[in-house]
XYZ file of C-alpha atoms in Angstrom:
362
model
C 303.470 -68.430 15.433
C 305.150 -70.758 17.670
C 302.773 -73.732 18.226
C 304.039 -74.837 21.612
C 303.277 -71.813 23.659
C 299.781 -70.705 21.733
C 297.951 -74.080 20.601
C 295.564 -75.711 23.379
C 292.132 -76.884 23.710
C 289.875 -74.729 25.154
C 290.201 -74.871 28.897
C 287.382 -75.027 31.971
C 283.679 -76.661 31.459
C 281.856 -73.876 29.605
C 279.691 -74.040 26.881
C 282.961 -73.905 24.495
C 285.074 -75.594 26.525
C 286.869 -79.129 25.270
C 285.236 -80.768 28.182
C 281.829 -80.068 27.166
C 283.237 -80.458 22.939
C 284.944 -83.592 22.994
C 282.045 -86.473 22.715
C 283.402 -87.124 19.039
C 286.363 -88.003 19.992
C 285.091 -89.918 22.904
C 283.317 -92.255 20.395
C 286.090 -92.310 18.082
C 287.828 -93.995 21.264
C 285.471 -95.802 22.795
C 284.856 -97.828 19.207
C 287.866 -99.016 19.201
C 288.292 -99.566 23.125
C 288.650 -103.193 22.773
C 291.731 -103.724 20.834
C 293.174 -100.686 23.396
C 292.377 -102.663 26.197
C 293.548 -106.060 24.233
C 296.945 -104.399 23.721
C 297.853 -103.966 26.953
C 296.318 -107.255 28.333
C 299.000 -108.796 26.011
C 301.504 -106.337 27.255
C 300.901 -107.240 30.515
C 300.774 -110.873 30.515
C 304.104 -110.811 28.500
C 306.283 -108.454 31.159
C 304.129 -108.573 34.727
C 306.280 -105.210 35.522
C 305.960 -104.793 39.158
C 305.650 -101.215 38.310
C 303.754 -100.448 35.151
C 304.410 -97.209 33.381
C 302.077 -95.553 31.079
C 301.993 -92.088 29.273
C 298.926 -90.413 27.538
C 300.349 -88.485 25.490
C 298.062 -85.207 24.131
C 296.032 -85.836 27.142
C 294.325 -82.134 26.966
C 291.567 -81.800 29.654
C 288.094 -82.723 30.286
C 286.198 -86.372 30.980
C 288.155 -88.171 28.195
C 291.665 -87.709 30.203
C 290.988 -90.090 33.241
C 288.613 -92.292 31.647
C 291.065 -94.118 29.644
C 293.505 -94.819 33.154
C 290.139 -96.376 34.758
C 289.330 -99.113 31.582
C 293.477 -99.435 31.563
C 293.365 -100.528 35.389
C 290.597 -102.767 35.153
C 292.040 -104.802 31.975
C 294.911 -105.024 34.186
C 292.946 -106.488 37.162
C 291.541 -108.739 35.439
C 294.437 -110.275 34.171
C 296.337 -110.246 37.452
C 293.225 -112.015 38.431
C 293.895 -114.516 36.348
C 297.406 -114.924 36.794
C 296.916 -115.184 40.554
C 298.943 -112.393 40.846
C 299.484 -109.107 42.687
C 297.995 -105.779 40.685
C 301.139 -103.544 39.518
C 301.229 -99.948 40.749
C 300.086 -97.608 38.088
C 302.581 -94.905 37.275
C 300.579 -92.583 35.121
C 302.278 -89.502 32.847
C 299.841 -87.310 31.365
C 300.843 -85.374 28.632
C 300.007 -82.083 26.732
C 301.435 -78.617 25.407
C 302.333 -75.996 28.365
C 299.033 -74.136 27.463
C 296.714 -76.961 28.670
C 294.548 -76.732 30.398
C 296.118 -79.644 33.671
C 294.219 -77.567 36.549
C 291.099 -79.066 35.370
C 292.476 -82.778 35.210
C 293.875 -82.455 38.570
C 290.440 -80.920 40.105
C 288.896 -84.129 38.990
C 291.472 -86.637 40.554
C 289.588 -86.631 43.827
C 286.418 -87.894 42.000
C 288.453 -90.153 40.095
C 289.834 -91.837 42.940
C 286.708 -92.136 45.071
C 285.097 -93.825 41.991
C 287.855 -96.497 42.083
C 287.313 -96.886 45.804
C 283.358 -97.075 45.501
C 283.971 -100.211 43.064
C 286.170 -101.953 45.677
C 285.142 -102.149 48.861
C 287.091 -98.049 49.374
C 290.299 -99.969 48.364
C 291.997 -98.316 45.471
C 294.933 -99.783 43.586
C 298.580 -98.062 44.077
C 297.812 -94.805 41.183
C 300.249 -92.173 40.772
C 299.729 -89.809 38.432
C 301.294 -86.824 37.029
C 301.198 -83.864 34.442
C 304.219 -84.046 32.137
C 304.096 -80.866 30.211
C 305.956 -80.841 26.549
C 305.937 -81.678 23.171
C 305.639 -85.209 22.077
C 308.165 -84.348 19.383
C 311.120 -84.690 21.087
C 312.156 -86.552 24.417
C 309.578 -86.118 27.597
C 311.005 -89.500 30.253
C 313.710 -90.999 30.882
C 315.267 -94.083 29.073
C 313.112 -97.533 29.239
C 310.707 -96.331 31.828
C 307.538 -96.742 29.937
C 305.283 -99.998 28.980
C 302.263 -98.384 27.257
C 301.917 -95.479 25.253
C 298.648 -93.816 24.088
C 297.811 -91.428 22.338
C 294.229 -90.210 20.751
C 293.497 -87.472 18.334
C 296.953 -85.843 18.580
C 299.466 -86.440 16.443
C 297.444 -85.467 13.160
C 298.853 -81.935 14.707
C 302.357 -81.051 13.425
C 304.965 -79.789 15.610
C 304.351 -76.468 13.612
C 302.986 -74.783 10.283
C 305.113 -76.106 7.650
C 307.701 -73.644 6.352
C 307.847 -73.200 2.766
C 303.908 -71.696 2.527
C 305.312 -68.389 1.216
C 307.360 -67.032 -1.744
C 310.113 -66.005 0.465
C 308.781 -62.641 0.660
C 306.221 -63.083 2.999
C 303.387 -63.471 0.177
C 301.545 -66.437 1.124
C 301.147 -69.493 -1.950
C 297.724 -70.386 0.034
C 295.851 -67.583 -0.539
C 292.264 -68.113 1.213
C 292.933 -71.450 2.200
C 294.418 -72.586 5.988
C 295.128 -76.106 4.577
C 295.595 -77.944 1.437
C 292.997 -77.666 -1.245
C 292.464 -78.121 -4.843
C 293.737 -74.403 -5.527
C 297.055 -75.246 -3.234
C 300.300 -75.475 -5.847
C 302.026 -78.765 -5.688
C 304.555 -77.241 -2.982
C 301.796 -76.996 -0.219
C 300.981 -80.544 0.059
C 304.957 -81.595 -0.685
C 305.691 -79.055 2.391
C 303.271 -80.460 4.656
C 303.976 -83.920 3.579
C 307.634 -83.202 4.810
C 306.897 -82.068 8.175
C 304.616 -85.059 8.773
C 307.704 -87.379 8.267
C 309.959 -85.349 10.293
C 307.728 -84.739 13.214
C 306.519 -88.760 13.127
C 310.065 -90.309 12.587
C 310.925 -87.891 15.285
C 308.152 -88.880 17.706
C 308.679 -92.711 16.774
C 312.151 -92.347 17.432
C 311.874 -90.426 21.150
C 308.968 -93.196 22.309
C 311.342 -96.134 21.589
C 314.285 -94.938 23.725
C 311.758 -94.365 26.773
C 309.687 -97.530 26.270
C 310.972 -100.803 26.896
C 311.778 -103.718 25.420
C 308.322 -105.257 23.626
C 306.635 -101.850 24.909
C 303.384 -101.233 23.160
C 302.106 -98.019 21.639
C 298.158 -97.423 20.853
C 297.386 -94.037 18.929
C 294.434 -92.956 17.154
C 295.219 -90.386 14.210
C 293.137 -88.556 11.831
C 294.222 -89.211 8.121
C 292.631 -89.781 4.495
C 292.035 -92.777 2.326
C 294.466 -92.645 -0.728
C 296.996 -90.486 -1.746
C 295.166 -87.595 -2.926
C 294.987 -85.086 -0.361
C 291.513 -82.955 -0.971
C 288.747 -85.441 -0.194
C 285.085 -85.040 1.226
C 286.482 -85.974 4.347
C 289.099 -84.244 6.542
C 290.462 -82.041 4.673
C 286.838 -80.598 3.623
C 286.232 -79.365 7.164
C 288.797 -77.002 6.524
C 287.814 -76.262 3.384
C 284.534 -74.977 5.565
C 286.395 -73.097 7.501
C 288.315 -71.313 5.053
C 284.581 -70.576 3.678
C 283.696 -69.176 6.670
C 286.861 -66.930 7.311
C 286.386 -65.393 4.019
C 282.865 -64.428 5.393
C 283.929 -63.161 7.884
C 286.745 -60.920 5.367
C 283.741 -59.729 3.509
C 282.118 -58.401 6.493
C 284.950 -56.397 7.516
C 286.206 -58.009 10.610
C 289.209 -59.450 10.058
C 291.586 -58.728 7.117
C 292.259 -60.736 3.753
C 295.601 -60.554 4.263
C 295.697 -61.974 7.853
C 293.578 -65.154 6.372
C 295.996 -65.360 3.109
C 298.645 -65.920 5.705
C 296.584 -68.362 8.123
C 297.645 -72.248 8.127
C 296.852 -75.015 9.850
C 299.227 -77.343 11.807
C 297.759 -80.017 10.065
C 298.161 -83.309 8.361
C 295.835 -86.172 7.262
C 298.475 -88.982 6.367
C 297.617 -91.735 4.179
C 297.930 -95.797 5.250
C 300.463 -95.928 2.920
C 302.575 -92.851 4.549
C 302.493 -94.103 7.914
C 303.299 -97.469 7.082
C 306.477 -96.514 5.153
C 307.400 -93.988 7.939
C 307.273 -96.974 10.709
C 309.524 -99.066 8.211
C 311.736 -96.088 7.835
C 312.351 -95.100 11.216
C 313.069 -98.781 12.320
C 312.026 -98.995 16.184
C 308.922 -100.296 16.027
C 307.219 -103.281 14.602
C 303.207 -102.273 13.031
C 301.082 -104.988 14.515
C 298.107 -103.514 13.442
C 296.170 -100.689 11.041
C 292.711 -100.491 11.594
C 290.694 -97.213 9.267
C 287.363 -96.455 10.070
C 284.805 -94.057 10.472
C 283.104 -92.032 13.710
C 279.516 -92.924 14.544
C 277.505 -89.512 13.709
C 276.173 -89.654 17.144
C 274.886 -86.142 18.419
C 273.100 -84.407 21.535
C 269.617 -84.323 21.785
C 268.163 -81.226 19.786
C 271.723 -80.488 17.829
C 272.479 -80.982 14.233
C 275.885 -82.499 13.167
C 276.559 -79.385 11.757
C 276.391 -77.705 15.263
C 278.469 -80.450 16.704
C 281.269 -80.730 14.427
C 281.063 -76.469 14.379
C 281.647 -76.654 18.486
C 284.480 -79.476 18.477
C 286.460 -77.479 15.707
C 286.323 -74.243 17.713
C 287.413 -75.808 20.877
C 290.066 -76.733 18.728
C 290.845 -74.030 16.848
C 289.770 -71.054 19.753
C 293.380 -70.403 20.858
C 294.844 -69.929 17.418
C 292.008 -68.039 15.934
C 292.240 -65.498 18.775
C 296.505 -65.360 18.945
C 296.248 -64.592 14.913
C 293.252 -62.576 14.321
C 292.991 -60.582 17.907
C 289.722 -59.041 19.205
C 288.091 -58.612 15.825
C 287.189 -61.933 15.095
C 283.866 -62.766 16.211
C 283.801 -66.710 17.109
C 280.158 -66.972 17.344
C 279.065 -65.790 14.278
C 282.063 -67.904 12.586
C 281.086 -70.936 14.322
C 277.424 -70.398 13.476
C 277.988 -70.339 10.124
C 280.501 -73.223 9.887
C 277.437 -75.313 11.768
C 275.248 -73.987 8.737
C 277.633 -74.785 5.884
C 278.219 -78.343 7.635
C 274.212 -79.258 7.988
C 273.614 -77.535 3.768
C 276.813 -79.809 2.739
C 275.308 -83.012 4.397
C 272.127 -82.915 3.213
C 273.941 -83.144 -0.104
C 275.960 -85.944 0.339
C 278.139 -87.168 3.026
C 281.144 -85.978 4.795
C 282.909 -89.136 5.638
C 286.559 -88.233 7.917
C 288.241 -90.876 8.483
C 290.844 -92.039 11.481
C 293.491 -95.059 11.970
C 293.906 -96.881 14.762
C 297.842 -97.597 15.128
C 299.520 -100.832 17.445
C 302.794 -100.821 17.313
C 305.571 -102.664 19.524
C 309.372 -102.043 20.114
C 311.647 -103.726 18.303
């Protein structure tokens, strides 16, 4: 399956959609919003570019996209305030996979700018923005032309599904499980654990040759507590869903076989493996870890479950569909992931975790 031209968040504003699934993540953001918006006052008052250049990178679609550029323009104003200096233009390079969904970010611009204006007397700072379509592992801009770098909830996803799953004969190792679990040979987490340092080292290595000198880079990453990879936190969810596929087997509408040879592009990576992956790679100095945990907040009249059930199939919706075809019937999936969520909570607590990364260029 080739990642790059199948895997995006489900697109428009419908009841699946990523814009109506994303509040999780929104939280996940805005809790740690202040040391975000610390980061690049401190970037700021260090360069005072003129021009200041700033990629989201894994931008996908929805509210969260433009909300970020709005807090990132007012931390700036303020500080040019304080200086007693002019207010940079904004160049602004949002980035996702070919498949997202950028129509929707770019029918929302108008909104987004007229909100700007309604705060300032219908002045609105010097924004230009633009879709940068690509893979964050690898090159996307040219040399030295970024300041800031973001990036939320993206690069727990590899650049693909780790090779080495199968017995070279097209038998999968990870029978009825899309991700590592506690039936997964040693080889499964060794395989992914590779392709998390190639794809990082690779994605650490492309931001420092576009960012310049003392450029900062926030990102916000899934991962897990201590080296063991099957937890009650991340890597459970998938565990669910793995559950629920093999429901879904039983019932006759997809095939064992398909699921045997389903896997995640996945990867939970410990403090300890991102910190010696930073120190590895050399480009960038780690000014700051932070680990914690999301704020179980949820919509009036909707369980966890039911949350956590819609956010993974926004998620998950393009793959599913690309791998199993017309037989597999999301709903019913989805309801019963929601179900298995709620019965596992109510016997203890499913606790995913996610680091907050700062990083500057060496």
């Amino acid at each position: 399956m080739d990642v790059e031209k199948v895997f995006h968040m489900s697109g428009g504003v419908g009841k699946t959609s990523y814009a109506q699934n994303s509040s999780l993540q929104k939280v996940a953001s805005d809790m740690v919003k202040h040391i975000t918006m610390e980061t690049i006052r401190q970037l700021y008052d260090e360069i005072t570019p003129r021009s200041l250049g700033l990629a989201d990178l894994g931008c996908s679609s929805g509210p969260n996209s433009l909300s970020l550029i709005k807090d990132i323009v007012e931390a700036v104003e303020g500080s040019s305030h304080e200086m007693f200096g002019p207010l940079p233009e904004f160049r602004v390079f949002l980035n996702d996979l070919p498949t997202n969904d950028f129509n929707s970010v770019f029918k929302s611009l108008p909104d987004f700018y007229r909100d700007l204006k309604k705060d300032r007397n219908e002045r609105c700072p010097a924004i230009f923005i633009a879709g940068y379509p690509g893979s964050f592992y690898g090159r996307l801009f040219p040399n030295n032309c970024l300041h800031f770098v973001y990036s939320s909830y993206s690069l727990h996803w590899l650049s693909k599904v780790p090779p080495g799953l199968d017995d070279g004969h097209g038998k999968s190792i990870n029978k009825g499980n899309v991700y590592i679990s506690e039936l997964s040979p040693p080889s499964v987490p060794q395989a992914y654990r590779n392709q998390f340092r190639d794809d990082f080292s690779l994605f650490l290595k492309s931001r420092s040759e576009e960012l310049v000198a003392n450029g900062r880079m926030v990102l916000i990453t899934l991962g897990r507590i201590d080296q063991e990879h099957v937890d009650r936190g991340n890597s459970f969810f998938w565990e669910i869903l793995s559950r629920c596929l093999a429901i879904s087997v039983s019932q006759g509408e997809i095939e064992e076989e398909k699921v045997d040879c389903y896997d995640v592009h996945f990867y939970a990576a410990s403090r300890n493996e991102i910190e010696d992956e930073v120190r590895r790679e050399g480009s960038f100095g780690l000014e700051r870890l932070e680990m914690f945990e999301i704020e179980k907040q949820v919509k009036d009249g909707e369980t966890y479950g039911t949350a956590v059930a819609m956010t993974v199939r926004a998620i998950q919706e393009s793959m599913l569909c690309d791998h199993f075809g017309d037989g597999i019937k999301l709903d019913a999936l989805f309801s019963n992931y929601a179900k298995m969520v709620d019965q596992e909570m109510a016997k203890q607590e499913i606790n995913p975790i996610t680091f907050l990364l700062v990083l500057r260029k060496l």
